[in-house]
Coordinates of C-alpha atoms in Angstrom, one line a residue:
Chain U
X1 CA 2.3 -36.7 -24.6
X2 CA 4.5 -33.8 -23.5
X3 CA 7.5 -36.1 -22.9
X4 CA 7.4 -37.3 -26.5
X5 CA 7.1 -33.7 -27.6
X6 CA 10.2 -32.6 -25.7
X7 CA 12.2 -35.7 -26.5
X8 CA 11.5 -35.3 -30.2
X9 CA 12.5 -31.6 -30.0
X10 CA 15.9 -32.7 -28.5
X11 CA 16.3 -34.8 -31.7
X12 CA 15.5 -31.7 -33.8
X13 CA 11.9 -32.8 -34.6
X14 CA 9.0 -30.5 -33.8
X15 CA 6.0 -32.7 -33.1
X16 CA 2.5 -31.6 -33.9
X17 CA -0.9 -32.8 -35.0
X18 CA -2.6 -32.4 -38.3
X19 CA -6.4 -32.3 -38.3
X20 CA -7.9 -34.7 -40.8
X21 CA -11.2 -32.7 -40.7
X22 CA -10.2 -29.1 -41.1
X23 CA -6.6 -29.4 -42.2
X24 CA -5.1 -27.1 -39.5
X25 CA -2.2 -27.9 -37.2
X26 CA -1.9 -28.1 -33.4
X27 CA 1.4 -27.7 -31.7
X28 CA 2.4 -28.9 -29.2
X29 CA 0.0 -31.8 -29.5
X30 CA -3.4 -31.8 -27.8
X31 CA -6.2 -34.3 -27.6
X32 CA -8.3 -32.1 -29.8
X33 CA -7.7 -29.8 -32.8
X34 CA -6.9 -26.3 -31.6
X35 CA -9.1 -24.9 -34.5
X36 CA -12.2 -27.2 -34.7
X37 CA -12.0 -29.4 -31.6
X38 CA -12.0 -32.6 -33.7
X39 CA -10.3 -35.7 -32.4
X40 CA -9.6 -36.9 -35.9
X41 CA -5.9 -36.0 -35.7
X42 CA -2.6 -37.5 -37.0
X43 CA 0.9 -37.0 -35.7
X44 CA 3.1 -35.0 -37.9
X45 CA 6.6 -33.3 -37.9
X46 CA 6.4 -29.5 -38.5
X47 CA 9.0 -27.4 -40.3
X48 CA 10.3 -25.8 -37.1
X49 CA 10.4 -22.5 -38.8
X50 CA 8.5 -19.4 -37.9
X51 CA 8.3 -15.7 -37.1
X52 CA 8.7 -13.8 -33.9
X53 CA 5.4 -12.2 -32.9
X54 CA 6.3 -10.7 -29.5
X55 CA 8.8 -11.2 -26.7
X56 CA 9.9 -9.9 -23.3
X57 CA 13.2 -9.8 -21.4
X58 CA 12.5 -11.3 -17.9
X59 CA 14.6 -9.7 -15.1
X60 CA 12.7 -11.0 -12.0
X61 CA 12.6 -14.8 -12.0
X62 CA 10.4 -17.2 -10.1
X63 CA 11.9 -19.5 -7.5
X64 CA 14.0 -22.1 -9.3
X65 CA 14.8 -19.9 -12.3
X66 CA 16.9 -17.2 -10.5
X67 CA 20.2 -18.3 -12.1
X68 CA 18.8 -17.9 -15.6
X69 CA 17.9 -14.2 -15.6
X70 CA 17.8 -12.1 -17.7
X71 CA 16.2 -14.3 -20.3
X72 CA 14.1 -13.6 -23.4
X73 CA 10.7 -15.3 -23.7
X74 CA 9.0 -15.2 -27.1
X75 CA 5.8 -16.2 -28.9
X76 CA 6.5 -17.4 -32.4
X77 CA 4.0 -18.1 -35.2
X78 CA 5.0 -21.3 -36.9
X79 CA 4.8 -21.4 -40.7
X80 CA 2.1 -24.0 -40.3
X81 CA 0.0 -21.6 -38.2
X82 CA 0.2 -22.5 -34.5
X83 CA 1.8 -20.0 -32.1
X84 CA 4.3 -21.6 -29.7
X85 CA 6.3 -20.3 -26.7
X86 CA 10.0 -20.6 -25.9
X87 CA 13.1 -18.6 -25.5
X88 CA 14.9 -16.4 -28.0
X89 CA 18.5 -17.5 -28.3
X90 CA 19.8 -13.9 -28.2
X91 CA 21.7 -11.6 -25.9
X92 CA 19.0 -9.8 -23.8
X93 CA 20.7 -6.5 -24.5
X94 CA 20.2 -7.0 -28.2
X95 CA 16.6 -7.9 -27.6
X96 CA 16.1 -4.6 -25.7
X97 CA 17.9 -2.4 -28.2
X98 CA 16.3 -3.8 -31.3
X99 CA 12.8 -4.7 -32.5
X100 CA 13.1 -8.4 -33.1
X101 CA 9.4 -8.9 -34.0
X102 CA 8.9 -10.3 -37.5
X103 CA 12.4 -11.9 -37.4
X104 CA 12.5 -15.4 -38.9
X105 CA 13.6 -18.1 -36.5
X106 CA 14.1 -21.9 -36.3
X107 CA 13.4 -24.0 -33.2
X108 CA 15.8 -26.2 -31.2
X109 CA 15.9 -27.5 -27.6
X110 CA 18.2 -27.0 -24.6
X111 CA 18.3 -29.2 -21.5
X112 CA 18.2 -27.2 -18.3
X113 CA 17.9 -28.1 -14.6
X114 CA 14.4 -28.8 -13.4
X115 CA 12.9 -27.3 -10.3
X116 CA 10.7 -28.4 -7.4
X117 CA 7.3 -27.9 -9.1
X118 CA 8.1 -28.7 -12.7
X119 CA 6.4 -31.9 -13.9
X120 CA 9.6 -33.3 -15.5
X121 CA 11.7 -33.9 -12.4
X122 CA 15.1 -34.9 -14.0
X123 CA 15.5 -31.9 -16.3
X124 CA 13.5 -29.3 -18.1
X125 CA 13.6 -29.3 -21.9
X126 CA 13.3 -25.7 -23.1
X127 CA 12.3 -24.8 -26.7
X128 CA 14.7 -22.1 -28.1
X129 CA 14.4 -20.0 -31.2
X130 CA 17.5 -19.2 -33.2
X131 CA 17.3 -16.0 -35.3
X132 CA 18.1 -16.8 -39.0
X133 CA 20.2 -14.7 -41.2
Chain T
X1 CA -36.3 -14.3 -7.0
X2 CA -33.5 -11.7 -7.1
X3 CA -30.2 -12.2 -5.3
X4 CA -28.6 -9.4 -3.3
X5 CA -25.4 -8.6 -1.6
X6 CA -26.4 -7.5 1.9
X7 CA -23.0 -7.1 3.7
X8 CA -19.4 -6.5 2.8
X9 CA -16.1 -6.6 4.6
X10 CA -12.3 -6.5 3.9
X11 CA -9.1 -6.3 5.8
X12 CA -6.6 -3.6 5.1
X13 CA -4.6 -4.9 2.2
X14 CA -0.8 -5.0 2.7
X15 CA 1.5 -7.1 4.8
X16 CA 0.0 -9.4 7.5
X17 CA 2.8 -11.8 8.6
X18 CA 1.1 -12.2 11.9
X19 CA -2.2 -13.5 10.4
X20 CA -3.0 -16.9 8.9
X21 CA -5.1 -17.2 5.8
X22 CA -8.0 -18.3 8.0
X23 CA -7.5 -15.2 10.2
X24 CA -7.6 -12.9 7.2
X25 CA -10.9 -14.4 6.0
X26 CA -12.4 -14.3 9.5
X27 CA -11.6 -10.6 10.0
X28 CA -13.3 -9.8 6.7
X29 CA -16.2 -12.2 7.4
X30 CA -17.1 -10.6 10.7
X31 CA -17.0 -7.2 9.2
X32 CA -19.4 -8.3 6.5
X33 CA -21.7 -10.1 9.0
X34 CA -22.0 -6.8 11.1
X35 CA -22.5 -4.8 7.9
X36 CA -25.3 -7.1 7.0
X37 CA -26.8 -6.9 10.5
X38 CA -27.5 -10.7 10.6
X39 CA -26.7 -13.4 13.0
X40 CA -24.0 -16.0 12.6
X41 CA -26.6 -18.8 12.4
X42 CA -28.1 -17.2 9.3
X43 CA -25.1 -18.2 7.2
X44 CA -25.8 -21.6 5.6
X45 CA -22.7 -22.1 3.5
X46 CA -19.2 -20.6 2.9
X47 CA -17.8 -20.1 -0.6
X48 CA -14.1 -19.5 -0.1
X49 CA -11.6 -18.4 -2.8
X50 CA -7.9 -19.1 -2.4
X51 CA -5.2 -19.6 -5.1
X52 CA -1.9 -20.8 -3.6
X53 CA -2.3 -21.5 0.1
X54 CA -0.4 -24.7 -0.3
X55 CA 2.7 -22.8 -1.5
X56 CA 2.6 -19.7 0.6
X57 CA 1.3 -21.2 3.9
X58 CA 1.5 -24.9 3.5
X59 CA -2.3 -25.1 3.6
X60 CA -4.6 -26.4 0.9
X61 CA -7.7 -27.9 2.4
X62 CA -8.8 -24.6 4.0
X63 CA -12.5 -24.6 3.8
X64 CA -13.3 -26.6 6.9
X65 CA -10.8 -24.6 8.9
X66 CA -12.4 -21.4 7.7
X67 CA -15.9 -22.5 8.7
X68 CA -14.6 -23.7 12.1
X69 CA -12.7 -20.5 12.7
X70 CA -15.9 -18.3 12.3
X71 CA -17.9 -20.7 14.5
X72 CA -19.9 -22.4 11.8
X73 CA -18.6 -25.9 12.5
X74 CA -20.5 -28.2 10.2
X75 CA -21.9 -26.1 7.4
X76 CA -20.9 -26.8 3.8
X77 CA -17.7 -24.9 3.0
X78 CA -16.0 -25.1 -0.4
X79 CA -12.7 -23.7 -1.6
X80 CA -12.7 -22.3 -5.1
X81 CA -9.5 -22.0 -7.2
X82 CA -9.6 -19.9 -10.3
X83 CA -6.2 -18.1 -9.9
X84 CA -6.8 -14.4 -9.5
X85 CA -10.5 -14.8 -10.1
X86 CA -10.9 -17.4 -7.3
X87 CA -13.4 -15.4 -5.2
X88 CA -15.3 -14.1 -8.2
X89 CA -15.8 -17.7 -9.3
X90 CA -16.9 -18.5 -5.7
X91 CA -19.3 -15.4 -5.8
X92 CA -20.9 -16.5 -9.0
X93 CA -21.4 -20.1 -7.8
X94 CA -22.9 -18.7 -4.5
X95 CA -25.3 -16.4 -6.5
X96 CA -26.4 -19.4 -8.6
X97 CA -27.0 -21.6 -5.5
X98 CA -29.1 -18.9 -3.8
X99 CA -31.0 -18.2 -7.0
X100 CA -31.7 -21.9 -7.4
X101 CA -33.2 -21.9 -3.9
X102 CA -30.7 -24.1 -2.1
X103 CA -29.9 -21.4 0.4
X104 CA -31.4 -18.2 1.7
X105 CA -28.1 -16.7 2.9
X106 CA -24.4 -17.6 2.4
X107 CA -21.0 -16.0 2.9
X108 CA -18.4 -15.6 0.0
X109 CA -14.9 -14.4 0.4
X110 CA -11.2 -15.1 0.0
X111 CA -7.7 -14.8 1.4
X112 CA -4.2 -14.8 0.2
X113 CA -0.7 -14.1 1.6
X114 CA 1.7 -13.4 -1.2
X115 CA 3.6 -10.4 0.2
X116 CA 4.7 -12.3 3.3
X117 CA 5.8 -15.2 1.0
X118 CA 8.5 -13.1 -0.5
X119 CA 9.2 -12.3 -4.2
X120 CA 10.8 -15.6 -5.3
X121 CA 8.1 -17.9 -3.9
X122 CA 5.4 -15.3 -4.7
X123 CA 6.5 -15.1 -8.4
X124 CA 6.6 -18.9 -8.6
X125 CA 3.3 -19.3 -7.0
X126 CA 1.7 -16.8 -9.3
X127 CA 3.3 -18.6 -12.3
X128 CA 1.3 -21.7 -11.4
X129 CA -1.5 -19.9 -13.2
X130 CA 0.3 -20.3 -16.5
X131 CA 0.5 -23.6 -18.5
X132 CA 2.6 -25.7 -16.1
X133 CA 4.3 -27.8 -18.9
X134 CA 4.8 -25.7 -22.0
X135 CA 4.9 -22.2 -20.7
X136 CA 6.6 -22.9 -17.4
X137 CA 9.6 -24.5 -19.1
X138 CA 10.4 -21.2 -20.8
X139 CA 10.2 -19.5 -17.4
X140 CA 7.1 -17.4 -18.3
X141 CA 6.0 -15.3 -15.3
X142 CA 2.9 -13.2 -14.9
X143 CA 4.5 -9.9 -15.7
X144 CA 5.9 -11.8 -18.7
X145 CA 2.4 -12.7 -19.9
X146 CA 1.3 -9.1 -20.0
X147 CA 4.7 -7.9 -21.3
X148 CA 4.2 -10.2 -24.3
X149 CA 0.7 -8.7 -24.7
X150 CA 1.9 -5.1 -24.4
X151 CA 4.6 -5.5 -27.1
X152 CA 2.1 -7.3 -29.4
X153 CA -0.6 -4.6 -28.7
X154 CA 1.9 -1.9 -29.9
X155 CA 2.8 -3.9 -33.0
X156 CA -0.8 -4.9 -33.9
X157 CA -2.3 -1.4 -33.5
X158 CA 0.7 0.3 -35.0
X159 CA 1.6 2.4 -31.9
X160 CA 5.3 3.1 -31.2
X161 CA 6.2 1.0 -28.1
X162 CA 7.5 4.1 -26.2
X163 CA 4.2 5.9 -26.9
X164 CA 2.2 2.9 -25.7
X165 CA 4.3 2.8 -22.5
X166 CA 3.5 6.4 -21.8
X167 CA -0.2 5.8 -22.3
X168 CA -0.1 2.7 -20.1
X169 CA 1.6 4.8 -17.4
X170 CA -1.6 6.8 -17.0
X171 CA -3.3 3.7 -15.7
X172 CA -0.7 3.5 -12.9
X173 CA -0.8 7.2 -12.2
X174 CA -4.6 7.1 -11.9
X175 CA -4.9 3.9 -9.9
X176 CA -2.1 4.9 -7.5
X177 CA -3.9 8.3 -7.0
X178 CA -7.1 6.5 -6.0
X179 CA -5.3 3.9 -3.9
X180 CA -3.5 6.6 -2.0
X181 CA -6.8 7.9 -0.6
X182 CA -8.4 4.5 0.1
X183 CA -7.7 3.6 3.8
X184 CA -8.0 -0.1 3.0
X185 CA -5.4 0.1 0.2
X186 CA -1.9 -1.3 0.4
X187 CA -0.5 2.0 -0.8
X188 CA -2.8 4.3 1.3
X189 CA -1.0 7.6 1.7
X190 CA 1.7 6.6 -0.9
X191 CA 2.3 7.3 -4.6
X192 CA -0.7 9.7 -4.8
X193 CA 1.2 12.1 -7.0
X194 CA 3.0 9.8 -9.2
X195 CA 4.1 11.1 -12.7
X196 CA 4.3 9.3 -16.0
X197 CA 8.1 9.5 -15.9
X198 CA 8.2 7.8 -12.5
X199 CA 6.4 4.8 -14.1
X200 CA 8.6 4.7 -17.2
X201 CA 11.8 5.1 -15.1
X202 CA 11.1 2.6 -12.4
X203 CA 12.9 -0.8 -12.3
X204 CA 12.3 -3.0 -15.3
X205 CA 10.6 -6.3 -14.4
X206 CA 9.7 -7.8 -17.8
X207 CA 10.3 -5.4 -20.6
X208 CA 8.4 -3.3 -21.4
X209 CA 6.7 -3.5 -18.0
X210 CA 8.4 -1.7 -15.1
X211 CA 7.7 -2.2 -11.4
X212 CA 5.1 0.6 -11.4
X213 CA 3.3 -1.1 -14.4
X214 CA 2.7 -4.0 -12.0
X215 CA 0.3 -4.5 -9.1
X216 CA 2.1 -5.4 -5.9
X217 CA 2.2 -8.7 -4.0
X218 CA -0.3 -8.5 -1.2
X219 CA -1.7 -10.2 1.9
X220 CA -5.4 -9.7 2.6
X221 CA -8.9 -11.0 3.0
X222 CA -12.4 -10.0 1.9
X223 CA -15.9 -11.3 2.4
X224 CA -19.5 -10.5 1.3
X225 CA -22.9 -11.8 2.4
X226 CA -25.2 -13.0 -0.4
X227 CA -28.9 -13.6 0.2
X228 CA -32.2 -13.9 -1.7
X229 CA -34.4 -10.8 -1.9
X230 CA -36.9 -12.1 0.7
X231 CA -34.2 -12.6 3.3
X232 CA -32.6 -9.3 2.3
X233 CA -35.9 -7.4 2.9
X234 CA -36.5 -9.1 6.2
X235 CA -33.1 -7.9 7.4
X236 CA -33.5 -4.4 6.1
X237 CA -30.6 -2.2 5.1
X238 CA -29.6 -1.3 1.6
X239 CA -29.5 -4.5 -0.6
X240 CA -27.4 -4.2 -3.8
X241 CA -28.8 -6.6 -6.4
X242 CA -26.9 -8.9 -8.6
X243 CA -28.2 -8.0 -12.1
X244 CA -26.1 -10.4 -14.1
X245 CA -23.0 -12.6 -14.1
X246 CA -20.8 -14.2 -16.7
X247 CA -17.9 -16.6 -16.8
X248 CA -15.8 -18.1 -19.5
X249 CA -12.5 -20.1 -19.9
X250 CA -9.5 -20.0 -22.2
X251 CA -6.5 -22.3 -22.9
X252 CA -2.8 -21.6 -22.7
X253 CA -1.6 -18.2 -23.8
X254 CA 0.2 -19.6 -26.9
X255 CA -2.9 -21.5 -28.0
X256 CA -4.8 -18.2 -28.2
X257 CA -2.5 -16.8 -30.9
X258 CA -3.2 -13.3 -32.0
X259 CA -6.2 -13.2 -29.6
X260 CA -3.9 -12.6 -26.7
X261 CA -4.7 -8.9 -26.9
X262 CA -8.4 -9.5 -27.4
X263 CA -9.1 -11.6 -24.3
X264 CA -11.9 -13.5 -26.1
X265 CA -13.0 -15.4 -22.9
X266 CA -13.6 -12.0 -21.3
X267 CA -15.6 -10.8 -24.2
X268 CA -17.8 -13.9 -23.9
X269 CA -18.2 -13.5 -20.1
X270 CA -19.0 -9.8 -20.3
X271 CA -21.6 -10.4 -23.0
X272 CA -23.2 -13.1 -20.9
X273 CA -23.4 -10.7 -17.9
X274 CA -24.8 -7.9 -20.0
X275 CA -27.4 -10.3 -21.5
X276 CA -28.6 -11.5 -18.1
X277 CA -28.7 -7.9 -16.7
X278 CA -30.6 -6.8 -19.9
X279 CA -28.3 -3.7 -20.2
X280 CA -25.5 -2.5 -22.5
X281 CA -22.0 -1.1 -21.7
X282 CA -23.5 2.4 -21.9
X283 CA -25.7 1.7 -18.9
X284 CA -22.7 1.0 -16.6
X285 CA -21.8 3.9 -14.3
X286 CA -18.4 2.6 -13.2
X287 CA -16.2 -0.5 -13.4
X288 CA -13.8 -2.4 -11.2
X289 CA -11.4 -4.1 -13.7
X290 CA -8.5 -6.5 -13.3
X291 CA -5.6 -4.1 -13.6
X292 CA -2.9 -6.7 -12.6
X293 CA -0.7 -4.7 -15.0
X294 CA -1.3 -1.3 -16.7
X295 CA -1.8 -2.9 -20.1
X296 CA -4.3 -5.4 -18.5
X297 CA -6.7 -2.6 -17.7
X298 CA -6.6 -1.3 -21.3
X299 CA -7.2 -4.8 -22.7
X300 CA -10.0 -5.5 -20.2
X301 CA -11.9 -2.3 -21.1
X302 CA -11.8 -3.2 -24.8
X303 CA -12.8 -6.8 -24.4
X304 CA -15.7 -5.9 -22.1
X305 CA -17.1 -3.7 -24.8
X306 CA -16.5 -0.2 -23.4
X307 CA -14.0 0.8 -26.1
X308 CA -13.1 -0.4 -29.6
X309 CA -10.0 -2.7 -29.7
X310 CA -6.9 -0.6 -29.9
X311 CA -8.4 2.5 -28.4
X312 CA -8.7 2.2 -24.6
X313 CA -5.1 3.4 -24.3
X314 CA -5.9 6.8 -25.8
X315 CA -9.1 7.1 -23.7
X316 CA -7.1 6.4 -20.6
X317 CA -4.5 9.0 -21.4
X318 CA -7.3 11.5 -22.1
X319 CA -8.9 10.9 -18.6
X320 CA -12.0 9.2 -19.8
X321 CA -11.5 6.5 -17.1
X322 CA -10.8 8.9 -14.2
X323 CA -13.4 9.5 -11.4
X324 CA -14.8 12.5 -13.2
X325 CA -14.6 11.0 -16.7
X326 CA -17.3 9.2 -18.7
X327 CA -16.4 5.8 -17.3
X328 CA -14.7 5.8 -13.9
X329 CA -12.4 2.8 -13.7
X330 CA -11.1 1.4 -10.4
X331 CA -12.1 4.2 -8.0
X332 CA -10.7 2.2 -5.1
X333 CA -7.2 2.1 -6.7
X334 CA -7.6 -1.2 -8.5
X335 CA -5.1 -4.0 -8.1
X336 CA -2.3 -1.6 -8.7
X337 CA -3.1 0.9 -6.0
X338 CA -5.2 -1.2 -3.6
X339 CA -3.2 -4.4 -3.8
X340 CA -3.9 -7.9 -5.1
X341 CA -4.3 -10.6 -2.5
X342 CA -5.2 -13.0 -5.4
X343 CA -7.9 -15.1 -3.8
X344 CA -9.4 -12.1 -2.0
X345 CA -9.4 -9.7 -5.0
X346 CA -12.7 -10.7 -6.6
X347 CA -14.8 -10.1 -3.5
X348 CA -12.8 -6.9 -2.7
X349 CA -14.1 -5.6 -6.1
X350 CA -17.6 -6.5 -4.9
X351 CA -16.9 -4.6 -1.7
X352 CA -16.0 -1.5 -3.5
X353 CA -19.0 -1.8 -5.9
X354 CA -21.4 -2.2 -3.0
X355 CA -20.0 0.7 -1.0
X356 CA -20.1 2.9 -4.1
X357 CA -23.7 2.0 -5.0
X358 CA -24.7 2.7 -1.3
X359 CA -23.0 6.1 -1.6
X360 CA -20.6 5.2 1.2
X361 CA -17.2 5.3 -0.6
X362 CA -16.6 8.8 0.7
X363 CA -12.9 9.0 -0.1
X364 CA -13.5 8.6 -3.9
X365 CA -17.2 8.4 -4.5
X366 CA -18.5 8.1 -8.1
X367 CA -21.5 10.5 -8.4
X368 CA -25.0 9.1 -8.8
X369 CA -23.7 5.5 -9.4
X370 CA -26.6 3.1 -9.9
X371 CA -25.0 0.2 -11.9
X372 CA -21.5 -1.2 -11.4
X373 CA -19.6 -3.9 -13.1
X374 CA -16.6 -6.0 -11.9
X375 CA -14.1 -7.9 -14.0
X376 CA -11.7 -10.5 -12.6
X377 CA -9.1 -12.4 -14.7
X378 CA -7.6 -15.7 -13.6
X379 CA -4.4 -16.8 -15.3
X380 CA -3.5 -15.8 -18.9
X381 CA -7.2 -15.4 -19.9
X382 CA -7.9 -18.9 -18.4
X383 CA -10.8 -17.9 -16.1
X384 CA -12.8 -14.8 -16.6
X385 CA -15.7 -13.6 -14.4
X386 CA -17.8 -10.5 -14.9
X387 CA -20.5 -9.4 -12.4
X388 CA -23.0 -6.6 -12.7
X389 CA -24.6 -5.0 -9.6
X390 CA -27.2 -2.4 -9.2
X391 CA -29.6 -0.6 -6.8
X392 CA -33.3 0.1 -7.2

């Protein structure tokens, strides 16, 4: 289902699952609810808005990602509850000099070159977080 | 019937470009065999831990070659992959098979060659332990996982980030001090008098983690011999008994939400091991924990139940985890000082625990140690194994 997730994100839609049993959200989609493990799920589009919980500026890259450093990886808590991972769309210097946790963000996607071991061979679709305000 | 570790061996950790993965295992295996004072034919199966042989050495199906190399041509040999916990998973499975009565005596070990692979391949290989789809597309690395955890730890427990960095640095200072006196350690004779400032000022890898907050890339092998009590007593020597084991799993880092600093799978695994051993954290004389990064040691000690959440950083800075403190942690230097040949790390922790419990770890012996616990983490809290060992 990951292709559908990434292709939706390119179109500006954040795909998730809503649990018909416990009401909580799972994003990106999974076969089971991340809260109660139920399979009674329905696809839904999430708001794409959230809050930065933590981040890191990466200076040493793995093979295949060398041209992208330094880059900022962040964990964001979506307004619907799930935490997701992506990159902060911000100058790494600004990320080092300021505390960007608790900042409000909205999600979008960028297409980037794939690498030898990544499961999508044509391109990588990378979730990005834009700081609001 | 009880299960015992009757022999241990490990290569020096460091750089071994001239040795294959199979060679590294074999060197450790024969040391363990001699230590156990048993014959080759006594070994009925091999449990072999390896994480990324296919990426570093172009070899995946290693178990048969390992068995053949040591002269045990047709015995069952199995490769276990649990990222950095590979040989701890192998050890736990071996203990269960012996306990169940399938074997009297087996060998467990591991090998890895990350230093010789170079930083770019090594970093990519280690990153195969994160979620390969959703986390990898963002370029998440292993230092990145613990950098995310460190910043969140500071935020959640309301500690200024700089203050946390200083307390984390004590982990590096301590573990390098112990690694520097351990002849088998990668940094033997080096970094023994590191200062907190040296850690803070070294090269930034993934902020807020510097190079000296990280364990190194390492080549190495380790092996131990596991047997039932009857066989152990026939052989003689000083058996060290397996009092309890625990294992648990966890999903992708982002799916764990705010639990990324609580390491819930580790809490579950540790409680399982304590239950089986019928002891509490207070009964443990020292621990070998998975300090792949300075913050990782702090999180590990809290999840295992030795400290309340949010407090192990203070205890570390106060010396509680040093060799003469209430709970010595990583007296062999840990992953930071001794090195981290991923697939070999778990059984190298067992090596240290056994040597300490036999009172043979003369370069940094924990006084009157009767019960030891090991902790090995695979991935971003994906595979957790805890093992409790003790002597009569």
